[in-house]
Amino acid sequence: MEPFVRITAIAAPLDRPDVDSDMLIPQRFLRRPLADGYRNFLFYNDRFDANGKEKPDFVLNREPYRRARILVTGANFGCGSAREGAVYAVVDFGIRAVIAPGFGPFYAGNSYQNGLLPVVLPDECVRELREQLHAAPGAEVTIDLPSQTVTGPDGRQYRFDIEPSRKERLLAGLDDIAVTERYAAELDAFERRHDAEMPWLAHLDFGK
Amino acid sequence: METPKTMFEKIWSRHVVAQRDDGETLLYVDRNFVHEGPFYAFDGLRRDGRRIRRPLKQIAVSDHYLPTVGRKSGIAGIADPDIRTMIERLAVNAREFGVPFIGIDDPRQGIMHVVGPELALAQPGMIITGADSHTTTNGAFGALAFGIGASEVKHVLATQALWQRNPRTLRVTVDGALPKGVTAKDVILAIIAKIGVRGGSGHIIEYAGSTIRAMTMEQRMTICNMSIEAGAKAGMIAPDETTYAYLEGRDHAPRGDLWNKALAVWRTLPSEAGARFDKEVALSARDIVPMVTWGTTPEDALPVTEKVPDPSSAATADERAHIERALRYMDLTPGLPLVEVRVDRVFIGSCTNARIEDLRAAAAVVKGKRITVPAFISPGSTAVKRRAEAEGLDRVFLAAGFEWRDSACSMCVGANGDFAAPGERCASTSPRNFENRQGRGVRTHVMSPPMAAAAALTGKLTDVRTLS
Ligand code: SF4
């Protein structure tokens, strides 16, 4: 996983709340091997018409946003299904961070596992950022993870919260399994006790 | 005196493996469900050279990609190579990693959230994860059950545990008897319409109250299933005699002495009187009317007796923008009575509403009548299908003009290629009405099985209570 420390990049404004997982990547692409690249599946129905031709008006199809590495959007981004493809497509497009007033139940969790930084800022701040980006297309935003700050095009800084463990893992590019392995002894002990307490759950006796 | 505990707290605390100072908890997972989708997790294990810690705590079910017609020739009969590969890949992964597997020709096959409860793989007090957001269905048994992404699936496969932060709790209390024609689907749509698609955000919902207590397990599953549509991590309902009666004797329910031991634990689970929830919401069942969605999120639900909303009456600019966009996509004009909205097809299926009671309710509406728009039924599981056939429901549906298909996720999400035609308007018993979910430009109206059956008869959104 690529570590996340600090980026300064073009940010694309996407003015809508409740961007759902089906919108981020339609189900039919989720059968493709990850190695093929998910870049072109991102926002497929918004980016391409029925003949597969690009729709010129969609924000990520326009210059300079084709090169955006930050997305600034509305509340509840990534709501809907648990599909991690909705993160793979964003990451493959080149986006390293999404700034929103909030995320759907799975999105932030899935993002952390793939080196994508979900930044939650208050609604007014996100709105302000989007307005600035509309006013000056191609303006850059800086996100600095060590200091937990977003710096807008006008130089204003916004502080964001992130759980210390998430931050540590992102900075180091570590996934959760590597961390959990440090708890092997606790896990073994717990498992023995739990299996003894609720023996009917110990194994699935599946026959066949 | 100890502070009274919620059911959620009791289940959570039984599963804590380790805790970090920063508030993250390593939680043990009792059962994990996978379908064809999260193949990335198995690929990842293989890449890292890892094995599954407890293969017999997993279960793999083929559901998203299975066709609903022409299943006689098994996997070989699937024409689309991409779809066939997805189905084969799950079988290969299950075999290679030693995971119990239910495939295309297994009599237990069905949508995993329907199959789990049928086989008693979901039981009170468990923590259950699944590679799908509607894993919340299992919360109906008094379990903490939630969906996870593919990386988290990989983590559960490798460690049988998951890092989580303590969520908040929301109790939704519904009291009173349900009026005639009103189903569990209407109750959950009414709840979501009230609290919104972000209303449950960061919360575990416990559904309580006399309406919920009077519900069958199948109705409770419909309620918990759609918790995710309110943005909640999970939904749960305290186990009671209804729960135990449902579980007893099923394939994987504990037996004999173990059954008694399990019962003793299960009875300690319900939230104690005076337990504190972070948020409380109450609804009166008496006020609930059959619901339909008019827009593109599940909170865009209204009583079928209402009209298409007018953006100019929205309370905020954001709400106005949402209504405008939704109406544009749905091709609806403000003020149009919902019962005047024509539909092109009807889908009865999905893990929300394709269990036997749902099919019985739909059959009761169409019995002896003819439908006027194309419609098909994909039962929630192969077992549901067999049971319905034993009861003669298939003949009722076929005589009315429905197609009677095999069990899969089907037109809920279209992974198997079951899409509506571009731009069509579909009355659907599935949980989600997102843009393009049922096919490109397809306009989905979510509703209960009897309401969908009524729409199939009239070719319009219809108040099932007005049909004679
Ligand atoms: S039926 Fe629909 S909601 Fe249920 S598991 Fe399948 S795709 Fe998901």
XYZ file of C-alpha atoms and ligand atoms in Angstrom:
684
model
C 0.000 0.000 0.000
C 1.306 3.438 -0.905
C 1.931 5.548 2.215
C 0.113 8.868 2.482
C 2.025 11.793 3.915
C 1.381 15.061 2.134
C 0.027 16.037 -1.270
C -0.549 19.257 -3.157
C -2.758 18.660 -6.145
C -5.608 19.799 -8.353
C -8.907 19.261 -6.578
C -12.173 18.552 -8.414
C -15.449 19.834 -6.959
C -18.393 17.428 -7.183
C -21.516 19.187 -5.958
C -23.802 16.466 -4.798
C -24.550 14.617 -1.598
C -25.254 10.889 -1.309
C -22.983 9.754 -4.135
C -23.713 6.034 -3.888
C -21.555 3.021 -4.608
C -23.520 2.103 -7.742
C -22.734 5.556 -9.088
C -19.044 5.224 -8.225
C -18.782 1.888 -10.013
C -21.676 0.061 -11.648
C -22.029 -3.554 -10.566
C -21.188 -4.983 -13.989
C -17.541 -3.956 -13.722
C -16.983 -5.686 -10.417
C -16.177 -8.939 -12.145
C -12.994 -7.560 -13.709
C -9.606 -8.538 -12.290
C -8.111 -5.685 -10.327
C -4.929 -5.955 -12.376
C -6.863 -4.725 -15.445
C -7.278 -1.323 -13.833
C -10.545 0.189 -12.595
C -9.835 3.742 -13.707
C -12.354 3.823 -16.516
C -15.160 2.334 -14.433
C -15.244 5.283 -12.043
C -18.546 7.171 -12.367
C -19.079 5.166 -15.547
C -22.705 6.154 -16.127
C -21.928 9.813 -15.520
C -18.731 9.842 -17.546
C -19.772 7.813 -20.579
C -22.893 7.676 -22.726
C -24.642 4.499 -23.884
C -22.118 4.113 -26.734
C -19.150 4.405 -24.401
C -18.358 7.954 -25.541
C -17.185 10.439 -22.958
C -19.738 12.969 -21.775
C -17.845 16.270 -21.973
C -19.811 17.969 -19.202
C -18.938 15.606 -16.337
C -16.402 17.231 -14.060
C -13.776 14.483 -14.230
C -13.925 14.530 -18.038
C -12.945 18.195 -18.159
C -9.495 19.723 -18.049
C -7.885 20.356 -15.654
C -9.917 17.945 -13.526
C -8.825 14.948 -15.543
C -5.624 15.308 -13.536
C -7.339 15.838 -10.177
C -5.885 13.917 -7.277
C -8.314 15.271 -4.684
C -12.107 15.150 -4.807
C -14.206 17.647 -2.824
C -17.798 16.507 -2.591
C -21.062 16.344 -0.612
C -22.298 14.460 2.436
C -22.600 10.684 2.683
C -20.103 10.017 -0.113
C -19.911 6.335 -1.050
C -23.158 5.309 0.638
C -24.839 2.064 -0.383
C -23.086 -1.223 -0.860
C -19.949 -2.591 0.756
C -18.265 -3.051 -2.630
C -14.630 -2.096 -2.361
C -14.531 -1.562 -6.121
C -16.008 1.864 -5.310
C -12.650 2.655 -3.687
C -10.448 0.834 -6.219
C -11.939 2.907 -9.054
C -11.291 6.183 -7.244
C -7.723 5.169 -6.376
C -7.041 3.943 -9.916
C -8.236 7.250 -11.317
C -5.376 8.811 -9.367
C -7.363 10.310 -6.499
C -5.486 10.154 -3.183
C -7.985 11.921 -0.925
C -11.706 12.673 -0.801
C -12.917 15.651 1.225
C -16.576 15.505 2.290
C -18.843 16.422 5.216
C -19.247 12.682 5.812
C -18.974 9.238 4.262
C -21.284 6.263 3.772
C -20.968 3.413 6.277
C -18.345 1.438 4.352
C -16.493 4.032 2.413
C -14.022 5.440 4.901
C -13.133 1.984 6.217
C -12.521 0.651 2.730
C -10.528 3.775 1.835
C -8.030 3.339 4.662
C -7.309 -0.176 3.464
C -6.257 1.165 0.082
C -4.238 4.227 0.964
C -7.063 6.644 0.109
C -7.508 9.366 2.726
C -11.117 10.225 3.618
C -11.158 13.737 5.093
C -14.231 14.861 7.014
C -14.698 18.621 7.341
C -17.767 20.600 8.423
C -20.335 21.245 5.720
C -19.574 25.002 5.482
C -15.861 24.383 4.984
C -16.422 21.825 2.244
C -18.878 24.155 0.564
C -16.399 27.012 0.755
C -13.689 24.859 -0.771
C -15.947 23.806 -3.622
C -16.898 27.405 -4.320
C -13.247 28.379 -4.555
C -12.534 25.474 -6.869
C -15.403 26.487 -9.147
C -14.149 30.067 -9.161
C -10.611 29.030 -10.075
C -10.658 25.715 -11.948
C -7.428 23.841 -11.492
C -6.657 25.436 -8.140
C -4.593 23.271 -5.871
C -5.352 22.016 -2.397
C -2.763 20.708 0.035
C -3.425 17.924 2.484
C -0.849 17.320 5.157
C -1.479 14.194 7.193
C 1.135 14.695 9.941
C -0.396 18.064 10.905
C -3.940 16.929 9.916
C -4.593 20.018 7.836
C -6.191 20.886 4.521
C -5.010 24.138 2.927
C -7.433 25.664 0.447
C -6.554 27.694 -2.666
C -6.919 30.910 -0.649
C -4.416 29.708 1.954
C -6.994 29.069 4.629
C -6.264 26.032 6.740
C -8.769 23.557 8.028
C -7.908 20.979 10.654
C -9.413 17.527 10.393
C -9.672 14.615 12.794
C -8.352 11.170 12.158
C -8.004 8.240 14.511
C -4.362 7.968 15.602
C -4.133 4.321 14.562
C -5.496 5.078 11.102
C -3.057 7.915 10.717
C -0.134 5.767 11.789
C -1.058 3.041 9.311
C -1.566 5.457 6.428
C 1.723 7.205 7.079
C 3.513 3.861 7.102
C 1.430 2.310 4.299
C 0.528 -0.592 6.608
C -2.624 -2.651 6.248
C -4.615 -3.930 9.220
C -3.403 -7.514 9.076
C 0.164 -6.427 9.773
C -1.061 -4.644 12.914
C -3.289 -7.495 14.078
C -0.418 -9.951 13.892
C 1.088 -8.219 16.913
C -1.912 -9.476 18.903
C -1.440 -13.152 18.114
C -1.216 -14.214 21.772
C -4.398 -12.327 22.739
C -6.198 -13.815 19.771
C -5.203 -17.380 20.655
C -6.241 -16.944 24.276
C -9.538 -15.313 23.372
C -10.377 -18.004 20.868
C -9.816 -20.839 23.348
C -12.043 -19.170 25.914
C -14.744 -18.191 23.420
C -14.935 -21.666 21.870
C -15.308 -23.125 25.368
C -17.999 -20.617 26.379
C -20.084 -21.005 23.246
C -19.052 -24.431 21.964
C -21.986 -24.552 19.541
C -20.237 -21.862 17.525
C -16.788 -23.441 17.419
C -16.995 -25.026 13.985
C -19.459 -25.133 11.204
C -20.110 -28.846 10.756
C -20.885 -28.710 7.117
C -20.795 -32.382 6.209
C -20.372 -33.041 2.501
C -25.964 -1.372 41.182
C -24.585 -2.014 37.708
C -25.697 0.254 34.900
C -28.310 -1.474 32.763
C -26.806 -2.686 29.481
C -28.054 -2.689 25.932
C -28.043 -5.899 23.922
C -25.434 -4.345 21.691
C -23.075 -3.697 24.621
C -23.444 -7.252 25.869
C -22.647 -8.794 22.502
C -19.791 -6.395 21.857
C -18.121 -6.981 25.221
C -18.244 -10.766 24.769
C -16.172 -10.402 21.585
C -13.375 -8.055 22.620
C -10.003 -9.639 21.847
C -7.888 -6.575 22.498
C -8.284 -2.877 22.977
C -5.961 -0.049 22.000
C -5.608 3.173 23.919
C -6.898 5.124 20.951
C -10.300 3.436 21.220
C -9.950 0.779 18.581
C -11.148 -2.669 19.509
C -10.159 -5.972 17.975
C -13.453 -7.868 17.804
C -13.811 -11.589 17.280
C -16.058 -12.697 14.415
C -18.185 -15.831 14.841
C -19.283 -16.213 11.252
C -18.309 -14.596 7.991
C -20.269 -14.862 4.746
C -18.813 -14.392 1.283
C -20.289 -14.438 -2.196
C -18.657 -14.168 -5.614
C -17.942 -10.443 -5.264
C -15.015 -10.202 -2.834
C -12.665 -12.447 -4.827
C -10.106 -9.721 -4.215
C -9.828 -10.992 -0.624
C -8.828 -14.514 -1.711
C -6.469 -13.090 -4.341
C -4.873 -11.008 -1.601
C -4.391 -13.996 0.705
C -2.813 -15.937 -2.098
C -0.516 -13.050 -2.967
C 0.616 -12.795 0.663
C 0.924 -16.567 1.044
C -1.638 -16.612 3.872
C -4.154 -19.260 4.901
C -7.569 -18.805 6.508
C -7.330 -18.969 10.296
C -10.680 -20.713 10.843
C -12.084 -21.947 7.517
C -15.076 -23.538 9.255
C -16.279 -20.176 10.534
C -16.717 -18.996 6.955
C -19.433 -19.800 4.477
C -19.379 -19.108 0.757
C -22.664 -18.815 -1.110
C -23.122 -18.263 -4.813
C -25.907 -15.719 -5.253
C -24.965 -12.443 -6.955
C -23.963 -13.903 -10.315
C -26.190 -16.959 -10.706
C -28.644 -16.879 -13.598
C -32.326 -17.167 -12.731
C -33.187 -19.207 -15.833
C -31.606 -22.218 -17.536
C -29.824 -23.514 -14.465
C -30.355 -27.204 -15.318
C -26.989 -27.532 -17.059
C -25.131 -25.974 -14.117
C -22.132 -23.733 -14.507
C -21.371 -25.098 -17.965
C -24.686 -23.700 -19.179
C -23.793 -20.089 -18.391
C -23.153 -18.311 -21.663
C -21.483 -15.102 -20.449
C -17.825 -15.979 -19.841
C -17.273 -13.163 -17.316
C -20.222 -14.305 -15.212
C -19.201 -17.945 -15.461
C -15.695 -17.043 -14.316
C -17.043 -15.239 -11.254
C -19.069 -18.272 -10.213
C -16.246 -20.729 -10.875
C -13.774 -18.546 -9.042
C -15.811 -18.698 -5.820
C -15.985 -22.506 -6.064
C -12.231 -22.703 -6.650
C -11.432 -20.317 -3.816
C -13.708 -22.181 -1.404
C -12.115 -25.500 -2.316
C -8.556 -24.216 -2.181
C -9.033 -22.512 1.184
C -11.285 -25.170 2.728
C -14.355 -22.958 3.121
C -17.842 -24.544 3.271
C -19.518 -23.758 -0.007
C -23.051 -23.607 -1.394
C -22.999 -23.531 -5.175
C -25.315 -23.409 -8.144
C -26.678 -26.965 -7.869
C -26.910 -27.171 -4.090
C -30.478 -27.525 -2.752
C -29.519 -25.039 -0.009
C -28.547 -22.353 -2.557
C -30.118 -18.926 -2.307
C -29.298 -15.321 -1.467
C -26.813 -15.539 1.377
C -28.872 -13.361 3.738
C -31.820 -15.683 3.191
C -29.803 -18.905 3.382
C -27.936 -17.980 6.577
C -31.082 -17.753 8.717
C -32.709 -20.750 6.973
C -29.794 -22.939 8.015
C -29.537 -21.310 11.470
C -26.077 -20.040 10.605
C -27.193 -16.805 12.262
C -27.931 -17.127 15.984
C -28.411 -14.774 18.917
C -25.318 -13.258 20.477
C -23.044 -13.777 17.483
C -20.924 -11.286 15.655
C -21.496 -11.909 11.975
C -19.762 -10.231 9.078
C -20.420 -10.542 5.387
C -19.051 -9.133 2.199
C -22.307 -7.362 1.532
C -24.099 -4.433 3.101
C -27.327 -6.350 3.730
C -25.578 -8.710 6.134
C -27.536 -6.584 8.619
C -30.452 -8.971 7.932
C -28.985 -11.417 10.473
C -29.462 -8.848 13.238
C -33.079 -10.015 13.373
C -31.804 -12.906 15.529
C -30.258 -10.694 18.184
C -26.822 -10.813 16.575
C -24.472 -7.984 15.703
C -24.235 -8.384 11.942
C -22.742 -5.991 9.446
C -21.245 -5.756 5.987
C -17.543 -5.307 5.332
C -15.405 -4.471 2.297
C -13.059 -6.880 0.556
C -9.951 -5.799 2.503
C -11.804 -6.348 5.753
C -12.967 -9.725 4.460
C -9.330 -10.576 3.843
C -8.575 -9.482 7.398
C -11.352 -11.643 8.848
C -10.261 -14.613 6.760
C -6.675 -14.222 7.956
C -7.352 -13.413 11.624
C -11.045 -14.163 12.413
C -11.188 -10.683 13.914
C -11.756 -7.091 12.886
C -10.713 -3.654 14.162
C -13.734 -1.551 15.061
C -14.571 1.571 16.974
C -17.431 1.623 19.403
C -20.482 2.816 17.449
C -23.359 4.758 18.978
C -26.753 3.234 19.617
C -30.163 4.265 18.347
C -33.377 2.666 19.521
C -36.307 2.797 17.141
C -39.521 1.894 18.936
C -42.608 1.004 16.929
C -45.774 0.399 18.864
C -49.290 -0.648 17.951
C -50.950 -3.043 15.548
C -50.154 -2.759 11.847
C -53.149 -1.660 9.774
C -54.408 -3.990 7.052
C -52.255 -3.997 3.919
C -49.228 -2.635 5.786
C -46.133 -4.842 5.896
C -42.692 -4.871 7.487
C -41.357 -3.215 4.320
C -43.704 -0.280 4.853
C -42.553 -0.007 8.455
C -38.872 0.159 7.549
C -39.532 2.564 4.656
C -41.507 4.758 7.044
C -38.608 4.648 9.520
C -36.063 5.599 6.835
C -38.330 8.339 5.476
C -38.492 9.710 9.024
C -34.822 9.541 10.023
C -33.271 9.852 6.545
C -30.548 7.957 4.684
C -27.971 9.411 7.055
C -30.175 9.119 10.151
C -28.533 5.934 11.368
C -25.034 7.030 10.449
C -22.435 5.766 12.934
C -25.134 3.922 14.875
C -26.338 0.445 15.599
C -30.137 0.423 15.550
C -32.129 -1.677 17.970
C -35.739 -2.069 16.850
C -38.128 -2.437 19.732
C -41.777 -1.993 20.642
C -44.932 -4.056 20.431
C -45.107 -3.943 16.624
C -41.651 -5.482 16.302
C -42.330 -8.050 19.048
C -45.471 -9.189 17.227
C -43.543 -9.709 13.973
C -42.496 -13.086 12.593
C -38.796 -13.732 12.008
C -39.230 -13.101 8.300
C -40.746 -9.684 8.952
C -37.970 -8.875 11.409
C -35.422 -9.808 8.755
C -36.973 -7.350 6.301
C -36.658 -4.624 8.935
C -33.038 -5.366 9.867
C -32.094 -5.894 6.220
C -32.752 -2.263 5.353
C -30.955 -0.773 8.383
C -28.093 -0.008 6.047
C -30.427 2.127 3.901
C -30.722 4.459 6.897
C -26.945 4.612 6.999
C -26.707 2.445 10.116
C -23.898 -0.010 10.601
C -26.291 -2.689 11.785
C -29.814 -3.284 12.994
C -30.834 -5.746 15.651
C -33.892 -7.134 17.393
C -33.828 -8.854 20.777
C -34.275 -12.621 20.603
C -37.461 -14.040 22.116
C -39.658 -17.131 21.882
C -40.363 -16.317 18.206
C -36.618 -16.425 17.532
C -36.034 -19.689 19.392
C -39.018 -21.378 17.745
C -37.682 -20.379 14.333
C -34.181 -21.698 15.037
C -34.964 -24.962 16.780
C -34.291 -27.989 14.624
C -32.736 -26.102 11.704
C -29.564 -27.547 10.121
C -26.963 -25.708 12.158
C -28.890 -24.911 15.317
C -27.343 -26.429 18.442
C -28.968 -29.686 19.557
C -29.716 -31.497 22.811
C -27.651 -30.309 25.708
C -26.000 -27.599 23.622
C -29.404 -26.200 22.689
C -30.220 -25.734 26.367
C -26.842 -24.173 27.048
C -27.284 -21.817 24.106
C -30.810 -20.884 25.199
C -29.537 -19.981 28.645
C -27.044 -17.549 27.077
C -29.512 -16.186 24.546
C -32.040 -15.312 27.229
C -29.513 -13.007 28.896
C -29.038 -10.909 25.756
C -31.970 -8.471 25.523
C -31.375 -4.862 26.547
C -32.132 -4.296 30.218
C -34.827 -1.939 31.428
C -33.362 1.522 31.794
C -30.482 0.853 29.374
C -29.379 4.079 27.749
C -29.320 4.614 23.991
C -27.542 7.562 22.392
C -30.640 8.377 20.382
C -34.295 7.345 20.487
C -36.962 7.520 17.801
C -40.563 6.377 18.103
C -43.233 5.628 15.514
C -46.806 4.576 15.818
C -47.689 1.593 13.618
C -51.235 2.863 13.345
C -50.040 5.817 11.248
C -48.142 3.734 8.703
C -49.619 3.421 5.227
C -48.337 1.297 2.290
C -45.220 3.081 1.040
C -43.496 3.544 -2.316
C -40.294 5.340 -3.213
C -40.538 8.110 -5.775
C -36.855 9.146 -5.957
C -33.338 7.779 -6.019
C -32.535 7.133 -2.371
C -34.507 4.906 0.000
C -35.526 7.900 2.115
C -37.471 9.216 -0.870
C -40.434 7.157 0.287
C -44.026 8.326 0.696
C -47.389 6.803 1.441
C -48.791 5.619 -1.888
C -51.750 7.929 -1.255
C -49.472 10.988 -1.622
C -48.273 13.005 -4.607
C -44.838 13.365 -6.211
C -43.115 16.045 -4.096
C -42.534 19.574 -5.290
C -38.946 20.884 -5.081
C -40.252 24.363 -4.354
C -41.640 23.160 -1.042
C -38.249 21.779 0.082
C -36.992 23.011 3.438
C -33.376 23.537 2.348
C -31.438 24.287 -0.832
C -29.762 20.858 -0.685
C -33.084 19.102 -0.369
C -34.443 21.093 -3.255
C -31.460 20.179 -5.437
C -31.893 16.533 -4.516
C -35.610 16.497 -5.364
C -34.988 18.264 -8.678
C -32.277 15.845 -9.668
C -34.270 12.817 -8.523
C -37.380 13.901 -10.420
C -35.330 14.491 -13.553
C -33.860 11.008 -13.335
C -37.206 9.437 -12.439
C -39.026 11.425 -15.134
C -41.776 12.530 -12.759
C -43.615 15.812 -12.436
C -44.296 17.434 -9.067
C -47.846 17.051 -7.834
C -48.647 13.910 -9.805
C -50.556 11.469 -7.580
C -48.281 8.469 -7.049
C -51.084 6.090 -8.022
C -51.010 7.625 -11.504
C -47.391 6.631 -12.132
C -47.277 3.878 -14.784
C -44.774 1.045 -14.482
C -43.225 -1.070 -17.252
C -42.269 -4.115 -15.239
C -42.301 -5.693 -11.825
C -39.603 -7.557 -9.939
C -40.393 -9.648 -6.878
C -37.184 -10.886 -5.322
C -34.078 -9.949 -3.255
C -32.913 -10.616 0.278
C -35.298 -7.939 1.530
C -38.536 -9.462 0.351
C -38.462 -12.898 -1.287
C -38.985 -15.235 1.638
C -41.981 -17.570 1.788
C -44.257 -15.130 3.631
C -43.503 -12.471 1.016
C -44.435 -14.831 -1.787
C -47.618 -15.856 0.009
C -48.605 -12.211 0.417
C -47.943 -11.456 -3.257
C -49.804 -14.571 -4.381
C -52.845 -13.602 -2.299
C -53.065 -10.343 -4.278
C -52.818 -11.857 -7.754
C -54.725 -15.091 -7.205
C -57.245 -15.611 -9.982
C -56.222 -12.394 -11.782
C -53.992 -11.498 -14.727
C -51.042 -9.137 -14.669
C -50.757 -6.433 -17.320
C -47.005 -5.756 -17.392
C -44.064 -8.183 -17.560
C -43.115 -9.490 -14.138
C -40.978 -12.218 -12.696
C -40.296 -13.741 -9.349
C -36.930 -14.901 -8.106
C -37.472 -16.612 -4.727
C -35.030 -15.752 -1.948
C -33.633 -19.263 -1.899
C -34.025 -22.602 -3.589
C -35.659 -23.848 -0.384
C -38.202 -21.008 -0.570
C -38.868 -21.936 -4.179
C -39.504 -25.610 -3.316
C -41.722 -24.643 -0.403
C -43.744 -22.238 -2.546
C -44.195 -24.962 -5.138
C -45.354 -27.381 -2.454
C -47.963 -24.799 -1.459
C -49.023 -24.248 -5.063
C -47.914 -20.607 -5.172
C -45.986 -21.176 -8.406
C -49.235 -22.147 -10.127
C -50.949 -19.005 -8.833
C -48.132 -16.842 -10.199
C -47.851 -18.671 -13.514
C -51.619 -18.506 -14.046
C -51.495 -14.760 -13.386
C -48.791 -14.352 -16.031
C -45.617 -14.103 -13.931
C -42.375 -15.835 -14.799
C -41.296 -18.198 -12.034
C -37.509 -18.297 -11.898
C -34.627 -19.644 -9.822
C -33.101 -17.931 -6.808
C -30.378 -15.281 -7.056
C -29.885 -11.576 -6.411
C -31.119 -11.054 -9.943
C -32.720 -7.733 -10.817
C -31.971 -6.277 -7.400
C -28.518 -5.463 -8.728
C -28.195 -7.072 -12.160
C -24.870 -8.785 -11.496
C -26.137 -11.871 -13.321
C -27.344 -9.828 -16.293
C -31.006 -9.589 -15.175
C -31.546 -5.933 -16.046
C -34.641 -4.004 -16.957
C -34.484 -2.333 -20.381
C -32.900 1.151 -20.493
C -35.261 3.807 -19.193
C -37.904 1.382 -17.976
C -39.829 2.002 -14.792
C -39.728 -0.958 -12.435
C -41.798 -1.708 -9.335
C -39.439 -3.715 -7.170
C -39.412 -5.422 -3.781
C -35.626 -4.919 -3.510
C -34.057 -2.568 -0.945
C -32.466 0.065 -3.204
C -33.627 2.572 -5.767
C -30.262 4.056 -6.752
C -29.793 5.446 -10.253
C -28.944 2.802 -12.853
C -28.973 -0.033 -10.291
C -31.501 -2.152 -12.167
C -30.110 -1.202 -15.554
C -29.074 1.897 -17.410
C -31.550 4.715 -16.844
C -33.943 2.323 -15.108
C -36.332 3.992 -12.668
C -36.862 1.886 -9.597
C -39.815 2.184 -7.234
C -39.243 0.181 -4.066
C -42.253 -1.300 -2.259
C -43.613 -4.353 -0.453
C -44.469 -7.650 -2.190
C -48.260 -7.100 -2.085
C -47.782 -3.578 -3.454
C -45.534 -4.886 -6.244
C -48.099 -7.566 -7.023
C -50.806 -4.890 -7.183
C -48.664 -2.820 -9.569
C -48.248 -5.873 -11.789
C -52.033 -6.183 -12.036
C -52.776 -2.560 -12.869
C -49.546 -1.447 -14.571
C -49.425 1.521 -12.189
C -48.291 2.229 -8.671
C -51.331 1.047 -6.755
C -52.631 1.159 -3.225
C -53.065 -2.545 -2.583
C -55.854 -1.762 -0.107
C -58.048 -0.442 -2.918
C -57.970 -3.688 -4.924
C -60.980 -5.900 -4.464
S -30.537 -9.376 -3.192
Fe -29.756 -7.345 -3.612
S -29.458 -6.417 -1.650
Fe -29.653 -8.594 -1.314
S -27.576 -9.405 -1.275
Fe -28.330 -9.571 -3.345
S -27.685 -7.696 -4.358
Fe -27.498 -7.342 -2.173
